[in-house]
XYZ file of C-alpha atoms in Angstrom:
558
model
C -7.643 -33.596 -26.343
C -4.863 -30.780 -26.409
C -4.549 -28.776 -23.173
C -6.327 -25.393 -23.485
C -2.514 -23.741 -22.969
C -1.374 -25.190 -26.059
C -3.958 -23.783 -28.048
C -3.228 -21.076 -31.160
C -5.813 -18.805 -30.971
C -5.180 -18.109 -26.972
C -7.085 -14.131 -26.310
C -5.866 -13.294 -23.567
C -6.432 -9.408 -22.490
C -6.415 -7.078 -19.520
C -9.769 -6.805 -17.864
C -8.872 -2.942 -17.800
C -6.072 -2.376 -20.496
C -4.889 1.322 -19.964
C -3.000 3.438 -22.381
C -0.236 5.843 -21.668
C -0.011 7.845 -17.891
C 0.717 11.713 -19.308
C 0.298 12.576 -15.695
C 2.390 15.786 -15.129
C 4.764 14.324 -11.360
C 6.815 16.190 -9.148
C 9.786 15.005 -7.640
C 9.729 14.234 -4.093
C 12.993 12.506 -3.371
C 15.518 10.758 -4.962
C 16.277 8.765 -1.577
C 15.538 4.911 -1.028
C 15.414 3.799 -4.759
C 18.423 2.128 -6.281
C 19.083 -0.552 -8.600
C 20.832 -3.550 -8.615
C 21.888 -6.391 -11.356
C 20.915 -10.445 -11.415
C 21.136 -12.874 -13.648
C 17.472 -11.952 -14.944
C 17.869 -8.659 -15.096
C 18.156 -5.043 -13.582
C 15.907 -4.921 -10.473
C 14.774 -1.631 -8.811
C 14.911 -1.519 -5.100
C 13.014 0.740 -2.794
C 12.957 1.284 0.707
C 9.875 1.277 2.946
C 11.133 4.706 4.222
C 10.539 5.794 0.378
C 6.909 4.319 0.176
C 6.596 5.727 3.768
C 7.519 9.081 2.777
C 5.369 9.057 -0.630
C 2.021 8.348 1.178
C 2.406 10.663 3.954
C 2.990 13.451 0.798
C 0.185 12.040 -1.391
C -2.298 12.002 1.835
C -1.050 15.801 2.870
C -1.419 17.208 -0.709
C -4.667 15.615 -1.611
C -6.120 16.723 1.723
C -5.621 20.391 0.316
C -4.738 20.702 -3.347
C -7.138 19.914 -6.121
C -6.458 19.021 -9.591
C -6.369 21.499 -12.208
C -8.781 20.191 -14.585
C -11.170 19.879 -11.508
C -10.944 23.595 -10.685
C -10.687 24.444 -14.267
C -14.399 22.988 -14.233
C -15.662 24.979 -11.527
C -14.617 28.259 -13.349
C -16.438 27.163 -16.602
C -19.604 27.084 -14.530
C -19.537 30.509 -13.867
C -18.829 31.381 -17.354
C -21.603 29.581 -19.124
C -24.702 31.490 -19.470
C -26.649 28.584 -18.891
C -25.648 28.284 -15.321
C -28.194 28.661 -12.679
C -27.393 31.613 -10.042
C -27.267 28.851 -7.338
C -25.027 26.971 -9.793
C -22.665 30.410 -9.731
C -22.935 31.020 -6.668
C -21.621 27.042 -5.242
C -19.181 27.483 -7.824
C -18.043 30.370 -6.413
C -17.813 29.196 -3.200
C -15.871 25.758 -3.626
C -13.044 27.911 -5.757
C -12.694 30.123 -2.973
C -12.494 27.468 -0.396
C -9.788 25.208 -2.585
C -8.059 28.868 -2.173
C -8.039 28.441 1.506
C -7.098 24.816 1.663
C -4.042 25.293 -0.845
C -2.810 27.658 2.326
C -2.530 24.005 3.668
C -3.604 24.896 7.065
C -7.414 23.730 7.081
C -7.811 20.667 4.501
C -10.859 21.521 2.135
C -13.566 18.878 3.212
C -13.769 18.213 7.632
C -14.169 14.373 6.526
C -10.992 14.006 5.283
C -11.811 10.925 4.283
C -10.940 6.548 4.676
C -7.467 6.378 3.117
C -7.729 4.144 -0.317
C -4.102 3.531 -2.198
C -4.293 0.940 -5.385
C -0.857 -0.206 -5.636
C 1.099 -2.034 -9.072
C 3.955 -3.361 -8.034
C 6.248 -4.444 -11.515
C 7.951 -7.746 -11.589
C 11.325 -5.934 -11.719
C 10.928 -4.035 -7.630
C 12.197 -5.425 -5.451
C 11.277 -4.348 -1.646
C 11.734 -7.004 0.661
C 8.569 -7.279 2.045
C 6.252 -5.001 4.583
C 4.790 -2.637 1.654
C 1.123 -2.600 2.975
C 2.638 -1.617 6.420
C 5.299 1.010 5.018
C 2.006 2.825 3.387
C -0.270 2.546 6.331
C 2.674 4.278 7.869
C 2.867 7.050 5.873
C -0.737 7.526 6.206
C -0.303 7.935 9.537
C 2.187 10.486 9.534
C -0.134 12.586 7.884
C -3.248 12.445 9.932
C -1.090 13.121 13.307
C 1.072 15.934 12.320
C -1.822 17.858 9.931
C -5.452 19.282 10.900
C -7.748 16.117 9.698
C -10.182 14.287 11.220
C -9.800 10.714 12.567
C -12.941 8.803 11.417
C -12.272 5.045 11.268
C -14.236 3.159 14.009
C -12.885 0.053 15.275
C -15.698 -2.798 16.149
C -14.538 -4.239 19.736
C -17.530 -6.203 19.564
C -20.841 -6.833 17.259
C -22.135 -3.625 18.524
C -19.405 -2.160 20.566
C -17.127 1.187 18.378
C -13.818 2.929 18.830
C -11.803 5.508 17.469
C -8.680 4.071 16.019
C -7.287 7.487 17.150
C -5.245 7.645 13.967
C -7.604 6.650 10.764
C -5.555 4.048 10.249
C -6.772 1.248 8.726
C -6.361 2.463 5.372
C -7.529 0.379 2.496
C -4.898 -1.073 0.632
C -4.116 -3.059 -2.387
C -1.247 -3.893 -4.200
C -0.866 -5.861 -7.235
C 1.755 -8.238 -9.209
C 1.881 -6.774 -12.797
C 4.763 -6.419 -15.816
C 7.312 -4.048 -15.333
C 10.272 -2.003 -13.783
C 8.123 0.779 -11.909
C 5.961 0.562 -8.620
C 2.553 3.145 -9.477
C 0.227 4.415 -7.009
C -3.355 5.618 -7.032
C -3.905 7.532 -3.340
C -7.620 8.605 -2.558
C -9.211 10.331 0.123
C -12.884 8.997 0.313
C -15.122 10.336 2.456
C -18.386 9.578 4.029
C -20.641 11.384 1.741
C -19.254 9.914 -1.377
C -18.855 6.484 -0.506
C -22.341 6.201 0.796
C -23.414 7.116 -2.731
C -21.953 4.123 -4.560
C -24.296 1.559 -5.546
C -24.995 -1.990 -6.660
C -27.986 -3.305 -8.827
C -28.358 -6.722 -10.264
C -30.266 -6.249 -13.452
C -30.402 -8.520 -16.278
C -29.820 -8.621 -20.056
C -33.171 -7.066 -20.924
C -31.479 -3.676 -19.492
C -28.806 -3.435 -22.177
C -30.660 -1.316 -25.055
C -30.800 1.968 -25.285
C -34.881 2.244 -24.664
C -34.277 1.112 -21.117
C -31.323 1.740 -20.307
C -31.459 5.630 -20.398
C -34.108 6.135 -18.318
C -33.303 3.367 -15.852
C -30.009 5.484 -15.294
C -31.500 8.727 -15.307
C -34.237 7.523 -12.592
C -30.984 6.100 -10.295
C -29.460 9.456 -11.290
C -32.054 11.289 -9.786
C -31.493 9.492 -6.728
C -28.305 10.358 -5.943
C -29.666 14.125 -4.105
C -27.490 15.788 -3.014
C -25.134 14.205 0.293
C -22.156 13.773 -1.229
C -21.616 17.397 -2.261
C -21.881 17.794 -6.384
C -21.560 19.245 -9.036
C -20.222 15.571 -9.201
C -17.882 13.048 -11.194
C -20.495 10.349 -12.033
C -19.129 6.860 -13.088
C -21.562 4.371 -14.394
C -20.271 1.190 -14.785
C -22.531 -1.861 -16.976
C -20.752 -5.851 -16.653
C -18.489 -7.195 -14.722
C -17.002 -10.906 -13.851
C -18.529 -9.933 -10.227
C -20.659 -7.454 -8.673
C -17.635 -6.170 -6.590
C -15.580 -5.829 -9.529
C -18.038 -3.489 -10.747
C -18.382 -1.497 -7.756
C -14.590 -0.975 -7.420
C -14.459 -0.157 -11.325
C -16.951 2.385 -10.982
C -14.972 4.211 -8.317
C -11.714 4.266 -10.286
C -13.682 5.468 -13.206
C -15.245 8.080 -10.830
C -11.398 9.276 -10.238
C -10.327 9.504 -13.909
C -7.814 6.403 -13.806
C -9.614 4.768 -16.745
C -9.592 7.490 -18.810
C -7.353 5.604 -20.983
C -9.461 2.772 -21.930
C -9.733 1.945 -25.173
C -13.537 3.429 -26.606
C -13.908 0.151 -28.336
C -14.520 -3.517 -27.973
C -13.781 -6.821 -28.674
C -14.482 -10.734 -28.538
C -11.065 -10.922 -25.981
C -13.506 -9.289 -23.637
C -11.543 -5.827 -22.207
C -13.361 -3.307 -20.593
C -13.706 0.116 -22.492
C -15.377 3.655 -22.427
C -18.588 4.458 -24.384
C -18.240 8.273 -25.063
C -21.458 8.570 -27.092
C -23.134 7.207 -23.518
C -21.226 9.110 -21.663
C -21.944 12.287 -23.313
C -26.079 11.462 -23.829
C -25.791 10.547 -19.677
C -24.464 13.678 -18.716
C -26.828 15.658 -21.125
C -29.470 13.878 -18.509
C -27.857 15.057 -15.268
C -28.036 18.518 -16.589
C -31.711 18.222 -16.831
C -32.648 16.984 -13.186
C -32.971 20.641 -12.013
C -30.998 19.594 -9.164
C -27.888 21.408 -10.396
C -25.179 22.424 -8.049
C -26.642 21.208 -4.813
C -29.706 23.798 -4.780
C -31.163 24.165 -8.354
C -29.871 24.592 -11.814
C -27.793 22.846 -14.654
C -24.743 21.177 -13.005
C -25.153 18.325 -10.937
C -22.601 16.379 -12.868
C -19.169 17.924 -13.959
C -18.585 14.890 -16.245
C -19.936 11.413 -16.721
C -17.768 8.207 -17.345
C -19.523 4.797 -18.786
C -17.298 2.018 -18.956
C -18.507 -1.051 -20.065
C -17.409 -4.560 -18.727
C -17.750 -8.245 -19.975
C -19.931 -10.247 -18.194
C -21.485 -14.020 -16.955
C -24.227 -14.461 -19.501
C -26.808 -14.754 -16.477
C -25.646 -12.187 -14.700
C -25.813 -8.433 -15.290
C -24.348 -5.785 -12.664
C -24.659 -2.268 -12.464
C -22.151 0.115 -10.479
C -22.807 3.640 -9.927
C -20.264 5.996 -7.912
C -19.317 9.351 -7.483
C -16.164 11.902 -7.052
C -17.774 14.883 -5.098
C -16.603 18.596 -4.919
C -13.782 17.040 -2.526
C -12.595 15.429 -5.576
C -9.021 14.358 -3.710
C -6.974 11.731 -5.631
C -3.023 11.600 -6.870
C -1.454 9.049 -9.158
C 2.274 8.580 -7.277
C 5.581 6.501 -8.660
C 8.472 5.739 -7.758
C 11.076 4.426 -10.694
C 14.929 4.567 -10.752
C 14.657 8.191 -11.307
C 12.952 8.894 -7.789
C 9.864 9.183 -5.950
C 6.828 10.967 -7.873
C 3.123 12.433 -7.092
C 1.200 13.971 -9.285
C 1.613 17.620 -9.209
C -1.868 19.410 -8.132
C -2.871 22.418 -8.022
C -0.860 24.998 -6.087
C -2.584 28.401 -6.606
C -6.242 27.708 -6.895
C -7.048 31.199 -6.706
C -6.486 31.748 -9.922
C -9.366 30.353 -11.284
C -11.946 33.263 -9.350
C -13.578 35.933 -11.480
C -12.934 39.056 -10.163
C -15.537 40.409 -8.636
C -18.265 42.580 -9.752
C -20.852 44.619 -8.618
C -23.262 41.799 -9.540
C -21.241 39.415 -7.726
C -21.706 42.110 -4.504
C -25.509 42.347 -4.681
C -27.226 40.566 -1.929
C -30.828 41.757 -2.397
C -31.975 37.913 -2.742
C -30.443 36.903 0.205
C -32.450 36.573 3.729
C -30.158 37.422 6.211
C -31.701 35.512 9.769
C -30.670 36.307 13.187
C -30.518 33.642 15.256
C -30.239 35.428 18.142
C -33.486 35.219 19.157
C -36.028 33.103 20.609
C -37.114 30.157 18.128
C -40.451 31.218 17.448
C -39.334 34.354 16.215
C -36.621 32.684 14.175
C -39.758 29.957 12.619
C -42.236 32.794 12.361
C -39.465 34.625 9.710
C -38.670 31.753 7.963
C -42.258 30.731 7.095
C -42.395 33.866 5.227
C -40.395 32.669 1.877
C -40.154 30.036 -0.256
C -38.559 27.163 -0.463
C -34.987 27.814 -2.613
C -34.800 30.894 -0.830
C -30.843 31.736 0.006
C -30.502 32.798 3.555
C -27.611 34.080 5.636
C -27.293 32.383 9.315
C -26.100 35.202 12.148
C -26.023 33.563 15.831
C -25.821 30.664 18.144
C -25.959 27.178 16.860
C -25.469 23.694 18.242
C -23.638 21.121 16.381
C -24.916 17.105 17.003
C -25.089 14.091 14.743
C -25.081 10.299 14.640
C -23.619 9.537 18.140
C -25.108 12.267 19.931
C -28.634 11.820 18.485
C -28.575 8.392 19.113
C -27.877 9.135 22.952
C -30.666 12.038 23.079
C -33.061 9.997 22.164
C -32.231 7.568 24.805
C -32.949 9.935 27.037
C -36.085 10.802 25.388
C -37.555 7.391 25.560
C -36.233 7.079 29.178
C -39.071 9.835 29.734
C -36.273 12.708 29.888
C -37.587 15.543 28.543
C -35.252 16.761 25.175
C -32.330 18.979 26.126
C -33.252 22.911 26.385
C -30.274 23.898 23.729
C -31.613 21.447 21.024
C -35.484 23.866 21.893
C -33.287 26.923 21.498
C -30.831 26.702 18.640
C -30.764 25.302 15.354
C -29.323 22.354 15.151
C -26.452 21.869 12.606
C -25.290 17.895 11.839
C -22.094 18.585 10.944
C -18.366 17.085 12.946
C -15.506 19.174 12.634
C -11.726 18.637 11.837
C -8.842 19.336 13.875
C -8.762 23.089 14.962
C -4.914 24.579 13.940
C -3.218 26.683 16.776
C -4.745 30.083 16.307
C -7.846 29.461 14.635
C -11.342 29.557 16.098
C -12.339 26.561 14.273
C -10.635 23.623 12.150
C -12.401 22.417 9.123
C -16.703 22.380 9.778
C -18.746 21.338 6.957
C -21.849 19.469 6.828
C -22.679 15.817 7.166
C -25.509 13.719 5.618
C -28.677 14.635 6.887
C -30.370 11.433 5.571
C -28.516 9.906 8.690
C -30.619 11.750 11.190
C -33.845 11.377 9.504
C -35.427 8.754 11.890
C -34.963 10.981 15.169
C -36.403 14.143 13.414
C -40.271 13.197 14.232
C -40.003 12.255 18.311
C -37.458 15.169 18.446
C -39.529 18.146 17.002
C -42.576 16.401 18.897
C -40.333 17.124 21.763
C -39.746 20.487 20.958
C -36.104 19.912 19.621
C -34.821 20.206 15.944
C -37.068 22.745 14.765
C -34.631 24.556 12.280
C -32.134 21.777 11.018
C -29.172 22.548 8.730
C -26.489 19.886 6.794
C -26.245 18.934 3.181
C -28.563 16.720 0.673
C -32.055 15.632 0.655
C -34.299 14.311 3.033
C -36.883 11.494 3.530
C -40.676 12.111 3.592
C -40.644 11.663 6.957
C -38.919 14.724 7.605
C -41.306 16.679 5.696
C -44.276 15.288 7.232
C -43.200 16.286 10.416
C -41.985 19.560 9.246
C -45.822 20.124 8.870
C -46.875 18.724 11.242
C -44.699 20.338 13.794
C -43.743 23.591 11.919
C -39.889 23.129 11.401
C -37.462 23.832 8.447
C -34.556 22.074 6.682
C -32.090 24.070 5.664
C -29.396 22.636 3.455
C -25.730 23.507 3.765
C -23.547 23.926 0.777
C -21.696 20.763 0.630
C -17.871 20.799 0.271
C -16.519 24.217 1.701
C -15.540 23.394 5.105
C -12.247 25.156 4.540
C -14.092 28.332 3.978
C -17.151 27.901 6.482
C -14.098 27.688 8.817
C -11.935 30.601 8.272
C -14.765 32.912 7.167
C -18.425 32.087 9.031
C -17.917 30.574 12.493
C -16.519 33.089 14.852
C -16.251 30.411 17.920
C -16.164 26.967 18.787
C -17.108 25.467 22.681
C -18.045 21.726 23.515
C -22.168 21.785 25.014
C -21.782 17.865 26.063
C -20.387 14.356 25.247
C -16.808 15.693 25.103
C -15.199 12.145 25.273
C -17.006 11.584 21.616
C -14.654 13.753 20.273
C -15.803 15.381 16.874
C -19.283 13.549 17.646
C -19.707 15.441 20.852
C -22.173 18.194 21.435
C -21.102 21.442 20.222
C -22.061 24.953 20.568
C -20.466 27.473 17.763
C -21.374 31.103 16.562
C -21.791 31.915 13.239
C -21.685 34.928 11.235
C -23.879 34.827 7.898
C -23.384 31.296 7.274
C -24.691 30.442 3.758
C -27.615 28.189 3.534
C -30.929 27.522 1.253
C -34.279 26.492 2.396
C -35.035 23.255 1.611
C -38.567 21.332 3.713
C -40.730 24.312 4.675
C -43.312 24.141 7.345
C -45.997 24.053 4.716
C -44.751 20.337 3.700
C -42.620 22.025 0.667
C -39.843 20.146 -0.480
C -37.532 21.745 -2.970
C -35.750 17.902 -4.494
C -39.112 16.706 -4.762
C -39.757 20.119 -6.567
C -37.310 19.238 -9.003
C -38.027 15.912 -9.622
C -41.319 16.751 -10.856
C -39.681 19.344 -13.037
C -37.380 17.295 -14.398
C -39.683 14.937 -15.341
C -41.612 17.879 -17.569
C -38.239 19.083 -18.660
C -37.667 18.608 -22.995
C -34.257 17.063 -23.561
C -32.500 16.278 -27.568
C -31.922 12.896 -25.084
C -34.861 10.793 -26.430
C -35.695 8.516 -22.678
C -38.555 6.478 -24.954
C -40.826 6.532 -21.989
């Protein structure tokens, strides 16, 4: 029998065949590349201090800058008459703070993120080893000398966590492909997002149109709201292995496979389905969810790429790019050291302002300066979806510093008078810049605290809480049950909530956690929406319902 190698009809093909990068670069040096001649061929040499110097840029810019398509979305939400007020009114918000991050002072999300770089490395570079090191380097550089947040943990044992103190490790991968250039993908991925990327093992009998649509449309509607939309939502259906898919479906989520082909073929390559793509993100538009708090844009775009698969085996990927949306293509060739060239004057893309745009009469403004009963007796009054504006003392606590409160709860302690007093923000703030009251201070998940809600507001703690996305049943319940509120945060402007809304920052307890200590902060009409009432309201389960009345041209066959 003739060896399968000697074969005619060999088909082989790139699992993810790309077309041409018409990435607009910048140049950031022309120091540590050269090139040098052998007997098979020219090579191109680089430098670790050249890699070194190229990540610490790429990690600095995407940290602050946006890409222009990205903000160029934004704007288009508040110029389609279709757009939900709260739609505007997010919109409005994330441009301005991508105005204040481009300052590069305060980076635009307080979790700036696990460093990711996907690395090609042609056959024609030569480096002499130490690559993944020269990168983690530069990563490094960045996170020391600029106002982000260290959030890598390092396990010391099973159960046992420290702060690497640095962020480093970073994730990195580097691959052996055809060439004379060395190309870089650098991502910032925080929390939020990565928590909303997901695995399901499904099986042939989901790959027709009947089920498929609303089997992604129910797993749409699941997302909520954590990880800070109006979001880039990558589906991806196939793959040799289910982490193959997962990792697809975040690249897709960053726009590196736009260039798939749309088409495909018995070799087996990957490719785009824009008629999907364009049907799925017709969908998203119709969950009611919108911008974070009600309307038409919970997606920006949606990409489908479609993968070749193990006959008895089926996976489905689902990830998302949030409002934080912070990648950079990078290169370095004999010409010099690239990175893609963001955004510089994000400004640009506001409206100017209006009288509309200055009219407040919808918004509640609350004054937390006063006892809590006052503050839950004025909040019962209104709806949930109402917009409110947050004047006064709060306290700042999440994972870490719940989990130790309620040791002391169960320890028969009784629950800490400032958690009775305040509202109770989860949130964990980035480095504060010399001469600013605060660094970077968005929201976290407030999923994550959902299991200490019930003993807390039984304790008298917790009774107004504010962070970003949806929350379990639970919460509500007790919300009821207790007479407490859930107020979400708009996810993504921690630049602005920053420089604009909180007027001082002091440490309450814990200081040796670091951003997870106990914090105490004043605000000064902090944005937020009601979300879980004390009448067992809750506005995503509101929309769900909605959504599931709502007429779409998108036939779901159910």
């Amino acid at each position: 029998m003739a060896d399968a190698q000697d074969r005619d009809d060999f088909g082989f093909t790139e699992l993810l065949p790309l077309g041409a990068d018409n990435t607009p670069y910048r140049l950031i040096t022309t120091e540590g590349v050269s090139t040098f001649e052998t007997p098979e061929g020219t090579f191109l040499k680089v430098e670790p201090e050249a890699i070194r110097r190229l990540a610490a840029e790429a990690m600095r810019d995407i940290a602050h800058f946006l890409r222009p398509a990205h903000l160029q979305q934004l704007r288009n939400i508040l110029d389609d008459p279709e757009a939900s007020p709260n739609d505007r009114f997010v919109a409005t918000d994330l441009l301005k703070n991508a105005a204040i991050s481009a300052g590069g002072v305060l980076p635009m999300c307080q979790d700036t993120g696990t460093a990711i770089v996907k690395a090609k490395k042609g056959q024609f570079v030569f480096t002499g080893g130490g690559d993944e090191r020269a990168i983690a380097h530069g990563i490094q550089d960045t996170y020391l000398t600029s106002n982000l947040r260290y959030s890598q943990m390092a396990p010391i044992t099973m159960y046992e966590e420290r702060n690497t103190g640095t962020n480093l490790p970073g994730e990195i991968k580097i691959s052996a492909v055809d060439g004379d250039a060395y190309k870089f993908l650098f991502i910032a991925k925080g929390g939020g997002s990565a928590n909303k990327s997901y695995l399901f093992q499904e099986t042939k009998a989901l790959l027709n149109e009947a089920t498929l649509l609303p089997w992604v449309f129910d797993k749409m509607q699941s997302l909520g709201t954590s990880a800070c939309p109006p979001y880039h939502l990558a589906v991806v259906i196939g793959g040799t292995s289910a982490e193959f898919a997962v990792e697809t479906a975040k690249l897709a989520s960053t726009k590196y496979l736009d260039s798939l082909p749309t088409t495909g073929d018995v070799t087996g390559h990957g490719f785009r389905d824009l008629d999907l793509e364009a049907k799925l993100l017709e969908l998203a538009q119709t969950t009611g969810i919108g911008a974070q708090f009600g309307g038409k844009y919970f997606c920006h775009d949606v990409r489908v790429v479609r993968l070749p698969r193990h006959g008895a085996s089926c996976p489905v990927a689902m990830a998302v790019s949030c409002s934080a949306d912070r990648q950079a293509l990078g290169k370095i060739t004999s010409d010099g050291v690239f990175l893609e060239e963001l955004e510089r004057d994000p400004a640009r893309f506001l409206p100017h302002p209006t009288t509309e745009d200055l009219d407040d009469t919808d918004v509640v403004h609350i004054d937390l300066n006063r006892p809590m009963v006052e503050i839950l007796a004025e909040l019962s009054n209104y709806p949930v979806r109402t917009r409110v504006m947050l004047t006064g003392p709060m306290v700042v606590a999440r994972d870490i510093a719940h989990a130790k409160i309620k040791e002391r709860l169960d320890a028969g302690e009784p629950m800490p008078q400032y958690l009775r007093d305040h509202c109770v923000y989860y949130a964990g703030p980035a480095k504060t810049p010399e001469g600013y009251a605060s660094g970077s201070f968005g929201p976290t998940t407030a999923g994550r605290m959902d299991a200490y809600v019930q003993q807390f507001q039984a304790a008298g703690g917790s009774m107004v809480m504010l962070a970003k996305g949806n929350r379990s049943q639970q919460v509500t319940d007790s919300c009821k049950e207790h007479g407490g509120f859930y107020l979400g945060s708009i996810g993504g402007p921690a630049a602005r909530l920053a420089l604009d809304n909180i007027r001082k920052v002091d440490v309450l307890e814990y200081p040796e956690l670091g951003m997870e200590a106990v914090w105490k902060i004043e605000v000064e009409d902090f944005p937020a929406f009601i979300i879980v009432d004390d009448k067992g309201n809750d506005f995503f389960h509101q929309v769900r319902l909605e959504a599931a009345e709502r007429v779409t041209s998108v036939d779901l066959k159910r």
